[in-house]
PDB file of C-alpha atoms and ligand atoms in Angstrom:
ATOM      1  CA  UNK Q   1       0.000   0.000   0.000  1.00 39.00           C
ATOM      2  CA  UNK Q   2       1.314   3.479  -0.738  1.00 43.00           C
ATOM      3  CA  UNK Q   3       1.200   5.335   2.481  1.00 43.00           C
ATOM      4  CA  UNK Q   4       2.605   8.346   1.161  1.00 61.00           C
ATOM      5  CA  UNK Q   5       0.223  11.514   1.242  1.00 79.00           C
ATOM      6  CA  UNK Q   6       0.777  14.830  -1.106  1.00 86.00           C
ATOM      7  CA  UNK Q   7       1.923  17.736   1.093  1.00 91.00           C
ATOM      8  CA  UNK Q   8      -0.665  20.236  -0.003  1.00 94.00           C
ATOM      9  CA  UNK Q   9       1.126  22.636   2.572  1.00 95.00           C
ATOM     10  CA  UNK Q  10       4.201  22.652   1.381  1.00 94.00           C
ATOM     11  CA  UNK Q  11       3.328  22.550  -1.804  1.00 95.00           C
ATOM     12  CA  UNK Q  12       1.056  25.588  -1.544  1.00 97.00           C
ATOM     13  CA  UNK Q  13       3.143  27.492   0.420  1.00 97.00           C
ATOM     14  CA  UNK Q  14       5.929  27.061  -2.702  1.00 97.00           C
ATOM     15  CA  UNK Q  15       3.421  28.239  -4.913  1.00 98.00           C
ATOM     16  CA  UNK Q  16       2.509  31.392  -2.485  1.00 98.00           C
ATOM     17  CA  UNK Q  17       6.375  32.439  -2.276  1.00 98.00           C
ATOM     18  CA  UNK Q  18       6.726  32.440  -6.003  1.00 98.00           C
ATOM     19  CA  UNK Q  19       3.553  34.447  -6.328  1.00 98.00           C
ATOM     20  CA  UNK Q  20       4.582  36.861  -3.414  1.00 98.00           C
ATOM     21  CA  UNK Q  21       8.539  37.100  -4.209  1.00 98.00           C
ATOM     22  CA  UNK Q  22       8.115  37.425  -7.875  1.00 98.00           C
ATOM     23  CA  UNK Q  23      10.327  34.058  -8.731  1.00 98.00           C
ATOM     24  CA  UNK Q  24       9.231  31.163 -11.195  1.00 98.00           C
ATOM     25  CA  UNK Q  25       9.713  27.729  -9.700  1.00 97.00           C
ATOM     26  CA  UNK Q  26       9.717  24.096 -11.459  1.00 93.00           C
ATOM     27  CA  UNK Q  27       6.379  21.839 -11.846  1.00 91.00           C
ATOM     28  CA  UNK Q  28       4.754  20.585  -8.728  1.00 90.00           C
ATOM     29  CA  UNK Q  29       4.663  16.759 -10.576  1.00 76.00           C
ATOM     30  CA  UNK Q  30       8.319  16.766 -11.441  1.00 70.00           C
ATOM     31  CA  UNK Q  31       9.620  17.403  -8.054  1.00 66.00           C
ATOM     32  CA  UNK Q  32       7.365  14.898  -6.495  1.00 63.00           C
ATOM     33  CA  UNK Q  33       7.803  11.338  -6.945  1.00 61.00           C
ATOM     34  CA  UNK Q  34       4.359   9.954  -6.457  1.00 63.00           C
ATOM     35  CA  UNK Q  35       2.089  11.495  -8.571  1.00 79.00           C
ATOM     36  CA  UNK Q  36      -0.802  14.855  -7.988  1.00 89.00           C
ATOM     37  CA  UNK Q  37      -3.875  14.039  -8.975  1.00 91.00           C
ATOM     38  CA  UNK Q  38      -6.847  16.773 -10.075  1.00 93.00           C
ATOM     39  CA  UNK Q  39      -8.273  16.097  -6.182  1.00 95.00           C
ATOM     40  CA  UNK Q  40      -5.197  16.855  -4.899  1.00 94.00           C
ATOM     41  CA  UNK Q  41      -4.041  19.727  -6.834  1.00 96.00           C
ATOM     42  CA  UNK Q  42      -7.616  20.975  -6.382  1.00 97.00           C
ATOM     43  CA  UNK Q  43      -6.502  20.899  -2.396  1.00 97.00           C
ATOM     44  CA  UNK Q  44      -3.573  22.639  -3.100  1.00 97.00           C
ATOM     45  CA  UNK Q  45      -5.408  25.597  -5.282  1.00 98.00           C
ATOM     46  CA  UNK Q  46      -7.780  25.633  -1.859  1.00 98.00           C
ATOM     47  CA  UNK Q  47      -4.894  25.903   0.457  1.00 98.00           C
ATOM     48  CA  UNK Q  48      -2.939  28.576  -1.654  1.00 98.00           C
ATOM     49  CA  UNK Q  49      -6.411  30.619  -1.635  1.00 98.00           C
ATOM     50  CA  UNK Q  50      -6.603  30.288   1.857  1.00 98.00           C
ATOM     51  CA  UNK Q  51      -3.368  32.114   2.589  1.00 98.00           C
ATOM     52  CA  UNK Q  52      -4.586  34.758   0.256  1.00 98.00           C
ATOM     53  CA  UNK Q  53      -7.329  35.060   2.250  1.00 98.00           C
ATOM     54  CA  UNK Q  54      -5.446  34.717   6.023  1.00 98.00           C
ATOM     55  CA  UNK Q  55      -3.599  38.143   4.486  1.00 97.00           C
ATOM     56  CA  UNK Q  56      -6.299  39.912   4.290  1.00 98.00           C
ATOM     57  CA  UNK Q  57      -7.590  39.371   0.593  1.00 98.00           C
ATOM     58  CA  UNK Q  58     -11.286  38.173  -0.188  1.00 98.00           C
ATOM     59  CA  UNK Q  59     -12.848  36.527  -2.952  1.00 98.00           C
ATOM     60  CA  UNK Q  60     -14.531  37.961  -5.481  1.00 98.00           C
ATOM     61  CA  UNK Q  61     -15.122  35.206  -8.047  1.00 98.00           C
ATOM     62  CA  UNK Q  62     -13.904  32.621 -10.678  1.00 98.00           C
ATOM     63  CA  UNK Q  63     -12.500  31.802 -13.690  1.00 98.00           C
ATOM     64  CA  UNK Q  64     -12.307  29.236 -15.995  1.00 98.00           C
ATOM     65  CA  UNK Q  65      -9.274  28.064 -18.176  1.00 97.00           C
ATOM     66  CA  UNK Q  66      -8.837  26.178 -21.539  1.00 96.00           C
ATOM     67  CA  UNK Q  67     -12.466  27.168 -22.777  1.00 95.00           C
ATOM     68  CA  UNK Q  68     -10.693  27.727 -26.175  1.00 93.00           C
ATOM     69  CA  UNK Q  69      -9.414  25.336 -28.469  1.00 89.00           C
ATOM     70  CA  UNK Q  70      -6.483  28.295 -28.877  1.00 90.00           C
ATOM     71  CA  UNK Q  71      -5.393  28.426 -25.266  1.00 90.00           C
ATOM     72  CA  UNK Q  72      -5.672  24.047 -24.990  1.00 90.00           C
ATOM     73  CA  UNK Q  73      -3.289  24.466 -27.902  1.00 89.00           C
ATOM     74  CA  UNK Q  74      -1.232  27.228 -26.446  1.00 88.00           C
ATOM     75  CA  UNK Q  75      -0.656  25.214 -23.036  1.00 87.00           C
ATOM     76  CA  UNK Q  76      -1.374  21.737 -24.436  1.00 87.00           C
ATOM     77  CA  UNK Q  77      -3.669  21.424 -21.829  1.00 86.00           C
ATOM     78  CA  UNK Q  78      -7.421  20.298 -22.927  1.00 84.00           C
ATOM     79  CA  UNK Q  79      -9.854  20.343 -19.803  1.00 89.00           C
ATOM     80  CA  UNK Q  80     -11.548  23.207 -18.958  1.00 95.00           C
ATOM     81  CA  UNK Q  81      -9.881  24.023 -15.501  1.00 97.00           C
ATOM     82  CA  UNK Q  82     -11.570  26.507 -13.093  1.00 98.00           C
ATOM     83  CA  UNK Q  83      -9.260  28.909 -10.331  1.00 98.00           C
ATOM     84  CA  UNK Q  84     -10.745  31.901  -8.119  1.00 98.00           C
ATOM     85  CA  UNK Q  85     -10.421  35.898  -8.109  1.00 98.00           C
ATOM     86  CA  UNK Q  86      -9.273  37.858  -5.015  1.00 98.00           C
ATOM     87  CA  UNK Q  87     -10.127  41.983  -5.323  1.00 98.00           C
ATOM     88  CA  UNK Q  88      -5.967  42.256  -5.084  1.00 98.00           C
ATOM     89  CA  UNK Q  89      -6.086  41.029  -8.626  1.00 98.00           C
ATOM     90  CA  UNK Q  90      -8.511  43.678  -9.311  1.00 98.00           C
ATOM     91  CA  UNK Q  91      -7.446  46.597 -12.033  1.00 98.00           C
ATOM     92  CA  UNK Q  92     -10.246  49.025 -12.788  1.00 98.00           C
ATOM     93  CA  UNK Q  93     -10.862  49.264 -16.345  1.00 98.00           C
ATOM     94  CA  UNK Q  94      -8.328  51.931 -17.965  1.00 98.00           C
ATOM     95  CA  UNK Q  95      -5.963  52.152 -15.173  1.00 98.00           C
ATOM     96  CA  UNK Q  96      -2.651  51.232 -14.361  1.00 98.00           C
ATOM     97  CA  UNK Q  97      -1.253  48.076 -13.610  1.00 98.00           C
ATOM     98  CA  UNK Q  98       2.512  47.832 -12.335  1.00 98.00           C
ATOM     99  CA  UNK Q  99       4.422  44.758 -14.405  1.00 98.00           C
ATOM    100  CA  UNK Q 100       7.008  44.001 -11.978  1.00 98.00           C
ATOM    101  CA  UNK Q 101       3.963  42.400  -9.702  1.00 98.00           C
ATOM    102  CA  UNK Q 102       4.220  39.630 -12.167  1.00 98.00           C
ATOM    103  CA  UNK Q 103       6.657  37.053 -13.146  1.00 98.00           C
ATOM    104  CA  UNK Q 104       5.891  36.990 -17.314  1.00 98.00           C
ATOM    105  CA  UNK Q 105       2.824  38.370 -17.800  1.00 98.00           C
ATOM    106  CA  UNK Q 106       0.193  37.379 -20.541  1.00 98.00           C
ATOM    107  CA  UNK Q 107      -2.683  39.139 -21.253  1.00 98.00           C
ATOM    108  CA  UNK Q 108      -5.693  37.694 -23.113  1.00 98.00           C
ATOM    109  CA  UNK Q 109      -9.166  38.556 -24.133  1.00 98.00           C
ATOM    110  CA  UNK Q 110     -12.567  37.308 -22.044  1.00 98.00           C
ATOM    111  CA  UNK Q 111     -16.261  37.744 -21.578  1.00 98.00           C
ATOM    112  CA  UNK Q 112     -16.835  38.486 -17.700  1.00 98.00           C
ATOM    113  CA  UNK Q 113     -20.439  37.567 -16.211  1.00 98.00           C
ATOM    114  CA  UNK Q 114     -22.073  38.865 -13.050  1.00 98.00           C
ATOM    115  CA  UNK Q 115     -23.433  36.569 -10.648  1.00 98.00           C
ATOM    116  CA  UNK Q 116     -26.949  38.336  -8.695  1.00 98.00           C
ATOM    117  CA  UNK Q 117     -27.829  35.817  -6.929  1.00 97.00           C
ATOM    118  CA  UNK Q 118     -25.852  32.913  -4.604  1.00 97.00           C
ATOM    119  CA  UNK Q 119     -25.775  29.484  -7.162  1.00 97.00           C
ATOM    120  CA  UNK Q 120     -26.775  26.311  -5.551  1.00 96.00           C
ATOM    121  CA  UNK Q 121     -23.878  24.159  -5.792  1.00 96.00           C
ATOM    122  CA  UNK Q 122     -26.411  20.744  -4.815  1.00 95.00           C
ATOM    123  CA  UNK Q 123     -28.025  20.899  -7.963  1.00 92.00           C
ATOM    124  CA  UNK Q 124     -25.744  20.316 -11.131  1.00 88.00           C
ATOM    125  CA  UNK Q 125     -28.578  20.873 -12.982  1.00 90.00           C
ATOM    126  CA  UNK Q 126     -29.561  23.942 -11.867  1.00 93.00           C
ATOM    127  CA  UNK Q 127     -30.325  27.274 -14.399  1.00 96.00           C
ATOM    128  CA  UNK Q 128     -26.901  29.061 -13.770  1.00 97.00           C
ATOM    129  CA  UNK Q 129     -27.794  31.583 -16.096  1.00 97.00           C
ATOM    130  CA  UNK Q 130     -30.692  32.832 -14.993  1.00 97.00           C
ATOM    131  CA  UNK Q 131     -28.201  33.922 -11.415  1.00 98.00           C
ATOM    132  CA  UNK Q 132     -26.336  36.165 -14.020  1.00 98.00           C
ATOM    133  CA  UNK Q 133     -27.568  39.839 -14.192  1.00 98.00           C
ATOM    134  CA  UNK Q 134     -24.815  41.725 -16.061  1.00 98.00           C
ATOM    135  CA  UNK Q 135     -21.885  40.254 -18.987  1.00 98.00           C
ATOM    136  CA  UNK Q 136     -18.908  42.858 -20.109  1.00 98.00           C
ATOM    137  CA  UNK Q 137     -15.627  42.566 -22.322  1.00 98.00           C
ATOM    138  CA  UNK Q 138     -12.832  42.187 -19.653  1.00 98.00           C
ATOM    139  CA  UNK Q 139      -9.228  40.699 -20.180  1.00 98.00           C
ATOM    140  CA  UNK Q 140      -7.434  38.618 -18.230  1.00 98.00           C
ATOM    141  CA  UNK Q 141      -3.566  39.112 -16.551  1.00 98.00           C
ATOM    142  CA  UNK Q 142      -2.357  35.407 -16.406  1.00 98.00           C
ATOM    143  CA  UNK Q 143       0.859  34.553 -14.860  1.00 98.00           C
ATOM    144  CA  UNK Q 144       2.371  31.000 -14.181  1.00 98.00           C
ATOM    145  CA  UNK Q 145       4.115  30.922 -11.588  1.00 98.00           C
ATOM    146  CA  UNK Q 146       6.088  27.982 -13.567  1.00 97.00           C
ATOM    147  CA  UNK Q 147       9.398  28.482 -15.171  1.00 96.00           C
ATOM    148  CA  UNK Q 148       8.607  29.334 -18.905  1.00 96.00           C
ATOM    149  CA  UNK Q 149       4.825  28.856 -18.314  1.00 96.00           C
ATOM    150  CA  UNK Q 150       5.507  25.080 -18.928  1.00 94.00           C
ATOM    151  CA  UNK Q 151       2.910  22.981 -16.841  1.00 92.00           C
ATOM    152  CA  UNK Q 152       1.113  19.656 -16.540  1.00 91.00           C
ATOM    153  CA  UNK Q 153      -2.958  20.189 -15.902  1.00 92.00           C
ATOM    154  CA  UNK Q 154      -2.537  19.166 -12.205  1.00 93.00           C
ATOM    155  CA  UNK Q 155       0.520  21.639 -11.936  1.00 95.00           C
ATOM    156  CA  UNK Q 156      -1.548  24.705 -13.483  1.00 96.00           C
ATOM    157  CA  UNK Q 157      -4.861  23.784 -11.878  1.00 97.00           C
ATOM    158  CA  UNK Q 158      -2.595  23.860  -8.536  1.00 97.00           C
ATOM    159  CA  UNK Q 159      -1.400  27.144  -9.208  1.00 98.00           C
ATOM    160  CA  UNK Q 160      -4.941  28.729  -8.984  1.00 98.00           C
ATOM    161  CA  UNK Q 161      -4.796  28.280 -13.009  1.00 98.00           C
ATOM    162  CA  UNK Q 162      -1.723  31.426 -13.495  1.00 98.00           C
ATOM    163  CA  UNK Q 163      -4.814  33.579 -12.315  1.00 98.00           C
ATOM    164  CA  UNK Q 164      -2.884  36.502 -11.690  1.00 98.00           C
ATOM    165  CA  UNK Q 165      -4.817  40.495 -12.408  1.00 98.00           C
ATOM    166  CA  UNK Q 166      -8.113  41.223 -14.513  1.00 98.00           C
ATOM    167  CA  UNK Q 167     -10.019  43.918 -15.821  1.00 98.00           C
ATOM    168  CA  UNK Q 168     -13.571  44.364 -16.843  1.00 98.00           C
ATOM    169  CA  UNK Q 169     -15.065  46.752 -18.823  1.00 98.00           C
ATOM    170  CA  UNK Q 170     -18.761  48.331 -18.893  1.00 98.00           C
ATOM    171  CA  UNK Q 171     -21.431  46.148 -17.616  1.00 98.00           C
ATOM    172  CA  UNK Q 172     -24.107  45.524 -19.925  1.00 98.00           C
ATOM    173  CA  UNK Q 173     -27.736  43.569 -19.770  1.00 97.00           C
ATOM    174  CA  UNK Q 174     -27.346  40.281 -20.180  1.00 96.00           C
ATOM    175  CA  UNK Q 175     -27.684  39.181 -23.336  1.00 96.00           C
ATOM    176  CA  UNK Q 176     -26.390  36.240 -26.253  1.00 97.00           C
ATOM    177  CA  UNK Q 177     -22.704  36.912 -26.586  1.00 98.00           C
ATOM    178  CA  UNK Q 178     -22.152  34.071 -29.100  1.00 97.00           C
ATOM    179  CA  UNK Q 179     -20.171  34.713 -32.182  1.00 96.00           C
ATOM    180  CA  UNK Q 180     -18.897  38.003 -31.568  1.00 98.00           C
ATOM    181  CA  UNK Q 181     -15.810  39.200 -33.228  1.00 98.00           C
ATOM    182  CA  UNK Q 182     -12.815  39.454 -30.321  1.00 98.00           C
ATOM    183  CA  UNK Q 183      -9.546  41.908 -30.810  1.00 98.00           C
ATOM    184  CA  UNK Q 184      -6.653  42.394 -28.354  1.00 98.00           C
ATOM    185  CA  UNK Q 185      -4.254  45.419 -29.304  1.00 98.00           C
ATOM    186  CA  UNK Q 186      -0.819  44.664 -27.133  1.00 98.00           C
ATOM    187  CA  UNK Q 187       1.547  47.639 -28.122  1.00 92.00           C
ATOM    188  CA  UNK Q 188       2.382  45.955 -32.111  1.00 93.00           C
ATOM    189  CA  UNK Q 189       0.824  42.665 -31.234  1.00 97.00           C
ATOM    190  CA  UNK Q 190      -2.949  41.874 -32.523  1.00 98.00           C
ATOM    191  CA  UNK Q 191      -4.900  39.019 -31.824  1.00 98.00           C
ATOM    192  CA  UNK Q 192      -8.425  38.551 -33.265  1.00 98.00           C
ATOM    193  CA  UNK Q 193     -10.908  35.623 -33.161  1.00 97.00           C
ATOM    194  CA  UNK Q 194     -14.410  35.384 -31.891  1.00 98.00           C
ATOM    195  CA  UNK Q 195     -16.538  34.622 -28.471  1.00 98.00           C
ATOM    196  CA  UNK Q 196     -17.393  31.508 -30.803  1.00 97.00           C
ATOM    197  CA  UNK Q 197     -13.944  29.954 -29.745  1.00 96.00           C
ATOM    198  CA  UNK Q 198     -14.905  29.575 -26.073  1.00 96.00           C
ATOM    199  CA  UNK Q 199     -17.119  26.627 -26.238  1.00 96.00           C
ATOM    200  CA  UNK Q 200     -18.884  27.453 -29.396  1.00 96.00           C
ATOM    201  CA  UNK Q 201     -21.078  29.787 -26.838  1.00 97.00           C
ATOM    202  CA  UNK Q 202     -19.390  31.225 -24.108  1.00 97.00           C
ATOM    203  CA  UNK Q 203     -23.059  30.782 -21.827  1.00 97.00           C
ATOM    204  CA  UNK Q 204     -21.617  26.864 -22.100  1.00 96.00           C
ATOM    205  CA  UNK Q 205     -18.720  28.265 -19.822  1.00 97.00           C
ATOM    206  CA  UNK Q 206     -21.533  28.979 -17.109  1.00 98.00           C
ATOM    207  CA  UNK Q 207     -22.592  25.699 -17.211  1.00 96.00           C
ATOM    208  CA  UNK Q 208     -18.872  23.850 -17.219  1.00 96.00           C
ATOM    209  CA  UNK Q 209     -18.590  25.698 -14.507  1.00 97.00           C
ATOM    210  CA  UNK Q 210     -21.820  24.783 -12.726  1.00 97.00           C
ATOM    211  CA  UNK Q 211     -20.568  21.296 -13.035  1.00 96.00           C
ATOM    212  CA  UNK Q 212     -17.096  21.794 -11.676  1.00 96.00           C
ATOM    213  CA  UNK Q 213     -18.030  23.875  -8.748  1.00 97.00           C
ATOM    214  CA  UNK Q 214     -20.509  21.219  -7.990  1.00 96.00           C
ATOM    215  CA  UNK Q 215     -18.459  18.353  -7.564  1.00 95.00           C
ATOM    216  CA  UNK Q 216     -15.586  20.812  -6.377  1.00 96.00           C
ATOM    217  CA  UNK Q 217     -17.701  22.701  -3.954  1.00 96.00           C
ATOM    218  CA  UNK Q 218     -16.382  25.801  -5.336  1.00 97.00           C
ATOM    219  CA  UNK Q 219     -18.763  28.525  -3.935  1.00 97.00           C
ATOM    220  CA  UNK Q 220     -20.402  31.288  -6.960  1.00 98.00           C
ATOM    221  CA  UNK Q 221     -21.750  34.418  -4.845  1.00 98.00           C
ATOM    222  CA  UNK Q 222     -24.320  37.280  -5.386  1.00 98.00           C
ATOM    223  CA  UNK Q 223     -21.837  39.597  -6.750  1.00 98.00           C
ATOM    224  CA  UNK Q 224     -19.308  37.229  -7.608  1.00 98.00           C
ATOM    225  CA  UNK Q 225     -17.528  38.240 -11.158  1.00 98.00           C
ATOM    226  CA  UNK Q 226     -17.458  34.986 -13.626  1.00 98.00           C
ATOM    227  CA  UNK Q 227     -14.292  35.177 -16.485  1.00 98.00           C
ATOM    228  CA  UNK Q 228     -15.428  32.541 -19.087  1.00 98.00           C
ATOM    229  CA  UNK Q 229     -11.705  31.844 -20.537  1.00 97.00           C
ATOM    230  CA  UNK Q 230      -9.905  33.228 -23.375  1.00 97.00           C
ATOM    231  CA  UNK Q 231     -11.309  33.622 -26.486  1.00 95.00           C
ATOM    232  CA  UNK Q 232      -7.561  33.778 -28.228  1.00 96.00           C
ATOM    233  CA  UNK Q 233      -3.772  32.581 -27.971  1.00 95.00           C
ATOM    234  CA  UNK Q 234      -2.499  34.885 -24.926  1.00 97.00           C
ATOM    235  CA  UNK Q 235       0.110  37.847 -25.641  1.00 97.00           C
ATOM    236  CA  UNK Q 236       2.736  39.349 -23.727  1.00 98.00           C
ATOM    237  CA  UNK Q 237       1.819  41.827 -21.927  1.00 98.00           C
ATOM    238  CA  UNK Q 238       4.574  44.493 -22.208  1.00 97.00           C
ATOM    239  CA  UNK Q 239       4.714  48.294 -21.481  1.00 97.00           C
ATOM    240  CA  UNK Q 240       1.832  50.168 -22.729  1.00 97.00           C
ATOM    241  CA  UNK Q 241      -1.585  49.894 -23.402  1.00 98.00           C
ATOM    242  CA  UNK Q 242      -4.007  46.582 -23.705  1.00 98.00           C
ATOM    243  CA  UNK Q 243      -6.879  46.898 -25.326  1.00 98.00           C
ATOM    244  CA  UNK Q 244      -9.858  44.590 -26.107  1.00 98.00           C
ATOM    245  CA  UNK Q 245     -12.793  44.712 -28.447  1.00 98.00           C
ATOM    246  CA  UNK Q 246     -15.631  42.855 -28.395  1.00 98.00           C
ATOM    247  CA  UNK Q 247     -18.777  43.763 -30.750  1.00 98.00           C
ATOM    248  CA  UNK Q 248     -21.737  45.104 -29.842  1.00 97.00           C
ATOM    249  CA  UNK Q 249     -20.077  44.767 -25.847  1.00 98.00           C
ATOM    250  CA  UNK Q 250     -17.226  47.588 -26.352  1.00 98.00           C
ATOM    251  CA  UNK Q 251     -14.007  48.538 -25.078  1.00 98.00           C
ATOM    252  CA  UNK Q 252     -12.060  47.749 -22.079  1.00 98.00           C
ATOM    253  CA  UNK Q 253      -8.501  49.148 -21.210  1.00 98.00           C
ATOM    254  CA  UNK Q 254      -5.422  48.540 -19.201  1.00 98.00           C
ATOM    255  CA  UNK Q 255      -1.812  50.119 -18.602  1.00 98.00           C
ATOM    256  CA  UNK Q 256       1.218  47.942 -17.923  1.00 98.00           C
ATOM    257  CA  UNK Q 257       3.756  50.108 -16.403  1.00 98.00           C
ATOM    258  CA  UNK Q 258       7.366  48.885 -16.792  1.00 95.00           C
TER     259      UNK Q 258
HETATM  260  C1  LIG O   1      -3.698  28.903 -17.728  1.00 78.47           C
HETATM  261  C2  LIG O   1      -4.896  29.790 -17.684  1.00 78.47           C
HETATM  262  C3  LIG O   1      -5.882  29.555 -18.818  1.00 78.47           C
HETATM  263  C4  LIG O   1      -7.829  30.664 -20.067  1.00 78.47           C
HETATM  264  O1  LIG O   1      -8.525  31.682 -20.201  1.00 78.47           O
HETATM  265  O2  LIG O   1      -7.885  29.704 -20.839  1.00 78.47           O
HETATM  266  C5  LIG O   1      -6.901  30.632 -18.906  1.00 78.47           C
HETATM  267  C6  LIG O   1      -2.577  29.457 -18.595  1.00 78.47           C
HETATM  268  O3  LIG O   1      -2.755  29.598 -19.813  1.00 78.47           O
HETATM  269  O4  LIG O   1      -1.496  29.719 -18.032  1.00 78.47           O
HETATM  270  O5  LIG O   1      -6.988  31.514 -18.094  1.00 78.47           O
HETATM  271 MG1  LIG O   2      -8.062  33.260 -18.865  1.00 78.47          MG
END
């Protein structure tokens, strides 16, 4: 019998000094030599939150990850993957966000939903969407705390999925965001591709969620914010502006400052 256990301590307390001291360290699986599975790098995600949250920080809602066909083939990761917001991650739409926070920041486009009312997590089949009350363009800061953003799925869903700053702009009714046309401006760098590319529809992101957070017992709050996953390929996000369209939602803007 294998009596060895997975230090989800020590192994979220790594994760919290390379987050805190600004210094990449090496996948969680290849330092280990019995292997993390998704319940126990779930436990590790919970224990690295709860840190955040011993310091102060609270949560103010989720994301998903690998939603896109272009991110699973960015990462070569191809399950959606779910990780949670804390208001220090926070950047109010056009304003300034200070680069040497992060490790090797990305930046990538999103759809952000608005949770009004509390979702209850015993009943997978429950109508998640009518609990949303507002959807907006937003964009997303990730940041692995891995060396060179290389990662297994247990390693990045361990590492609160490189969750690391977001934005959101205006708040609109809700309303069908399928098959809108997407654009991120990164100084020279362009990506473009639609809201199509995040589960054909990105309202199926509300319900992969659902499903996760029920057998997870991930809580989704009145108020909570709800980042469906990238639409596009992240880009560096250097010096200057980032800026994403999304028809018919608009414009939302951030600043990295070197
Ligand atoms: C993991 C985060 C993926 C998305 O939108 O697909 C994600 C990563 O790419 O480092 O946030
Ligand atoms: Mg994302």
């Amino acid at each position: 019998m294998n009596t060895k256990t997975i230090d989800v301590t020590a192994l979220s307390a790594r994760l919290d000094e390379a987050q805190r001291t600004v210094t990449d360290t090496t996948s969680l699986a290849a330092s280990h030599d019995i292997g993390i599975g998704v319940d126990d790098a779930y436990r590790i995600q919970n224990a690295l939150i709860d840190r955040r949250l011993a310091r102060g920080e609270s949560l103010v809602g989720v994301k998903l990850g690998f939603t896109s066909r272009a991110k699973m083939a960015q990462m070569g990761v191809s399950e959606v993957i779910v990780g949670r917001l804390t208001d220090t991650m926070r950047i109010p739409d056009g304003g300034n966000v200070d680069l040497s926070r992060f490790i090797h920041p990305k930046i990538e486009p999103e759809i952000a939903y608005r949770l009004a009312r509390d979702v209850d997590l015993d009943d997978p089949m429950g109508d998640i969407e009518s609990c949303v009350d507002a959807v907006a363009p937003a964009m997303e800061i990730i940041d692995s705390r891995y060396r060179d953003f290389r990662f297994t799925y247990t390693d990045v869903v361990a590492d609160n999925t490189s969750a690391a700053g977001y934005v959101i702009g205006p708040w609109l009714e809700p309303q069908d965001v399928a098959n809108r046309a997407v654009r991120l401006d990164v100084g020279a760098e362009t990506v473009t591709g639609s809201t199509a590319a995040i589960l054909g529809n990105p309202v199926r992101a509300l319900h992969a969620l659902l499903d996760i957070s029920c057998r997870r017992r991930i809580p989704l709050r009145a108020g909570e914010v709800i980042l469906a996953g990238a639409a596009t390929a992240a880009i560096p996000f250097t010096a200057g502006t980032a800026q994403c369209d999304i028809a018919g939602l608009g414009r939302v803007t951030v600043k990295g400052i070197a």
